[in-house]
XYZ file of N, CA, C and O in Angstrom:
276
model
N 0.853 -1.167 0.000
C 0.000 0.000 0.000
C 0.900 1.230 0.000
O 1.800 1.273 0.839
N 0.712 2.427 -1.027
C 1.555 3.361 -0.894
C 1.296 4.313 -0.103
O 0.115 4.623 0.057
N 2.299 4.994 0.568
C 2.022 6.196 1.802
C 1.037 6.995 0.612
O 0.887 7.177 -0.596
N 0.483 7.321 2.034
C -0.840 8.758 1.570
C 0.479 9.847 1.409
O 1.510 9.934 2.077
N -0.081 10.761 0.051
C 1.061 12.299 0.151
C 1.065 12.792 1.533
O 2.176 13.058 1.991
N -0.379 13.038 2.601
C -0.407 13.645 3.139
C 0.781 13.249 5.027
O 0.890 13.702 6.166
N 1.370 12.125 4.126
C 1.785 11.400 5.548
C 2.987 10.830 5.195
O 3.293 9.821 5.830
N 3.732 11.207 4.364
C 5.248 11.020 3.677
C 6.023 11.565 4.581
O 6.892 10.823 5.037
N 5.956 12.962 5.098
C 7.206 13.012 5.844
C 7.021 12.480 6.872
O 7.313 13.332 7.711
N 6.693 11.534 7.403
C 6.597 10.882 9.211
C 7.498 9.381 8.566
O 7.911 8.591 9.414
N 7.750 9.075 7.073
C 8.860 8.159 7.417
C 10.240 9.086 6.350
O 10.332 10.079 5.629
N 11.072 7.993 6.857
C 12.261 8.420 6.757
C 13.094 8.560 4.849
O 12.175 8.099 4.173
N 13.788 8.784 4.241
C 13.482 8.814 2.880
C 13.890 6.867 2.100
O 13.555 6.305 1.057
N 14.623 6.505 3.143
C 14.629 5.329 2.239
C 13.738 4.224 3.635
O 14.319 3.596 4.520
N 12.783 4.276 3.485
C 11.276 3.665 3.843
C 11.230 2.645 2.772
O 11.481 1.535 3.240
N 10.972 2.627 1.356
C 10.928 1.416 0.625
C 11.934 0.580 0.807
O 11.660 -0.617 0.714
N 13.203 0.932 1.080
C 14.370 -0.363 1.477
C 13.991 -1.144 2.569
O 14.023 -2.370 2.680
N 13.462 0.101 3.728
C 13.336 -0.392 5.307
C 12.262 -1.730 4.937
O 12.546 -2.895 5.214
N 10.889 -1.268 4.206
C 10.167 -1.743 4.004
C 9.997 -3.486 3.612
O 9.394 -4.429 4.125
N 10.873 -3.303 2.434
C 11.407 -4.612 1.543
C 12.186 -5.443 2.457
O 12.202 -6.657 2.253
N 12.796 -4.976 3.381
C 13.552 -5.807 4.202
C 13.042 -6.513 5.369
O 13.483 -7.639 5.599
N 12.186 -6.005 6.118
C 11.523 -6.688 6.760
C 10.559 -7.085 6.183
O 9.907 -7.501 7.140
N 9.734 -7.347 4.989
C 8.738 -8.041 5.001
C 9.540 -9.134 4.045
O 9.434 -10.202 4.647
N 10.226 -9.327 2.938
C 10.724 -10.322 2.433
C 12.290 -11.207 3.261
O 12.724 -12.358 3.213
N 12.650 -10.168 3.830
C 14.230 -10.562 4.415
C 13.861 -11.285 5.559
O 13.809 -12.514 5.612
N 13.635 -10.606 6.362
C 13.381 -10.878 8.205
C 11.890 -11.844 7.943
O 11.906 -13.033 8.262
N 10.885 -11.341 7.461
C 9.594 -12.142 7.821
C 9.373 -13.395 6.550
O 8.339 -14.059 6.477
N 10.531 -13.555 5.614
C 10.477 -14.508 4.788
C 8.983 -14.460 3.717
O 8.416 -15.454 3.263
N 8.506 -12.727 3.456
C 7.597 -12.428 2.294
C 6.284 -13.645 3.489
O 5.809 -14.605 2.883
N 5.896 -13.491 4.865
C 5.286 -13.859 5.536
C 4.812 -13.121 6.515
O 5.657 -12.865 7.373
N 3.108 -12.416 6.806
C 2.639 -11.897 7.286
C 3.417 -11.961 9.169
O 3.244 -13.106 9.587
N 3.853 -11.427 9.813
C 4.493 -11.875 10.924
C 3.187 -11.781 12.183
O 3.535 -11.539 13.339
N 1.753 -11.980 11.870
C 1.097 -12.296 13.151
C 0.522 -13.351 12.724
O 0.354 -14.228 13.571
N -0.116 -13.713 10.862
C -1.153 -14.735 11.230
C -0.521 -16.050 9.982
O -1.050 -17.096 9.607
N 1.350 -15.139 9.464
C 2.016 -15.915 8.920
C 1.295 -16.414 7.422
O 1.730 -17.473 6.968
N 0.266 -15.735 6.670
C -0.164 -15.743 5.495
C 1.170 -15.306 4.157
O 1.933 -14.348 4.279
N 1.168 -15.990 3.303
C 2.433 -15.504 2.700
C 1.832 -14.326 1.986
O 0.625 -14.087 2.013
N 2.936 -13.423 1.189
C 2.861 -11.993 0.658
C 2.484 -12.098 -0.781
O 3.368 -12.379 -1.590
N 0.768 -11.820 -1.341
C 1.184 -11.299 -2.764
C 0.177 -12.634 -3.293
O -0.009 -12.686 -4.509
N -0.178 -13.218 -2.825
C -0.750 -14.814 -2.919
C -2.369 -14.805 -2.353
O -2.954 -14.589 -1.291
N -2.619 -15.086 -3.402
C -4.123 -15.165 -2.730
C -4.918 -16.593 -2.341
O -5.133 -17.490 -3.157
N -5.234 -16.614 -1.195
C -5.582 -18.162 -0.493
C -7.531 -17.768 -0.171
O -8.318 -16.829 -0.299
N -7.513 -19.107 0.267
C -9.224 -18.617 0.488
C -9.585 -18.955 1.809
O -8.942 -19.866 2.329
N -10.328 -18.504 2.349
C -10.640 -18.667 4.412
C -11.844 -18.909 4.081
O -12.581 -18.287 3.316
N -12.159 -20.518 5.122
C -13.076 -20.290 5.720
C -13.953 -19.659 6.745
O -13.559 -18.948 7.670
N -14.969 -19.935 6.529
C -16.041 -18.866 7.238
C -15.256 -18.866 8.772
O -14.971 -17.778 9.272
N -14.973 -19.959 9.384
C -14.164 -19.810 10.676
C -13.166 -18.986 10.613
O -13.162 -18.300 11.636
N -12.124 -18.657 9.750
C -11.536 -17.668 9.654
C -10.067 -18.900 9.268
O -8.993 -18.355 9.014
N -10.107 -20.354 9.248
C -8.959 -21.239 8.621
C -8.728 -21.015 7.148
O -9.500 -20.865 6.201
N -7.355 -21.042 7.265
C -7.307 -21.134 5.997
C -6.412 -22.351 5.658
O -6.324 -23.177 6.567
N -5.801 -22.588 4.634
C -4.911 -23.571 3.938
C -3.978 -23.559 3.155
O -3.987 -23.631 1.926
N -2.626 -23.408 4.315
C -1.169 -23.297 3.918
C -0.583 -24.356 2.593
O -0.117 -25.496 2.615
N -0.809 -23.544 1.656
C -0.208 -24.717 0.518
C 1.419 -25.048 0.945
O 1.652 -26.225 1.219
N 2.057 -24.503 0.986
C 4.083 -24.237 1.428
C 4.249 -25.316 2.684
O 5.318 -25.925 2.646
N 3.350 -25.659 3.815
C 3.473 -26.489 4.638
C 2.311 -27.559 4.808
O 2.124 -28.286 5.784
N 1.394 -27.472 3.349
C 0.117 -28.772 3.427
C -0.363 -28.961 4.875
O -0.653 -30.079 5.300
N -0.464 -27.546 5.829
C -1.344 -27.587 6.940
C -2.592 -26.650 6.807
O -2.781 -26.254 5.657
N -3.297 -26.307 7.559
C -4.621 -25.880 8.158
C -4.035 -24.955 8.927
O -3.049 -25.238 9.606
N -4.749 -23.347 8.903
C -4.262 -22.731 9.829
C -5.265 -21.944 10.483
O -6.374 -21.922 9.949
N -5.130 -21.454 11.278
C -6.234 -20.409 12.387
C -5.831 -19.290 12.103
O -4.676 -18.909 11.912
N -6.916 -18.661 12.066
C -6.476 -16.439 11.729
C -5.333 -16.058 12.767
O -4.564 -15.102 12.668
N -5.384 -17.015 13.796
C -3.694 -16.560 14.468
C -2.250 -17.046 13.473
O -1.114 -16.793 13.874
N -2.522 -17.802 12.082
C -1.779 -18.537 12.095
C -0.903 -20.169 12.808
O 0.081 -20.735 12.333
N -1.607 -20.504 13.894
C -1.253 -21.633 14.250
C -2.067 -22.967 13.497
O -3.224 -22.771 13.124
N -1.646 -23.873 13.354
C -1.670 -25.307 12.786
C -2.877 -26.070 13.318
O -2.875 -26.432 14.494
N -4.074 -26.376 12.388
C -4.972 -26.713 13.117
C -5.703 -27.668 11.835
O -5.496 -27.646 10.622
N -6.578 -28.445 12.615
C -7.514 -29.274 11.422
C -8.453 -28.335 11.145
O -8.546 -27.369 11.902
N -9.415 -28.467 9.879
C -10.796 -28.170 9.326
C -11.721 -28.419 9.909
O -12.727 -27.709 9.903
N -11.571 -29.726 10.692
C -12.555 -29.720 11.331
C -13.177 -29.504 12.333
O -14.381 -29.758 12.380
């Protein structure tokens, strides 16, 4: 998502490096609370599980490892 004009100067000028680095470097292009990967579109159930193709598990909107059923 790109900064609003109105809210550019509150980061620093190289923000897109900072940016790129923690979400592909440090968090491995992986949401770091519910661990959804970046850029990929998956589908949730109504419970809010979804289904980690990269580790063929089941996961909970926290991201932890769970069955469907």
């Amino acid at each position: 998502m790109p900064i609003r004009p109105e809210l550019k100067w509150l980061y620093p000028p190289d923000w897109s490096q900072i940016s790129r680095h923690v979400r592909f470097e440090r968090a491995q292009g992986r949401c770091q609370v519910c661990g959804r990967p970046h850029g990929q579109r998956i589908r949730v159930v109504a419970s809010g599980r979804w289904f980690d193709v990269d580790t063929g598990n089941w996961r909970d909107a926290k991201g932890r490892k769970t069955s469907l059923t």
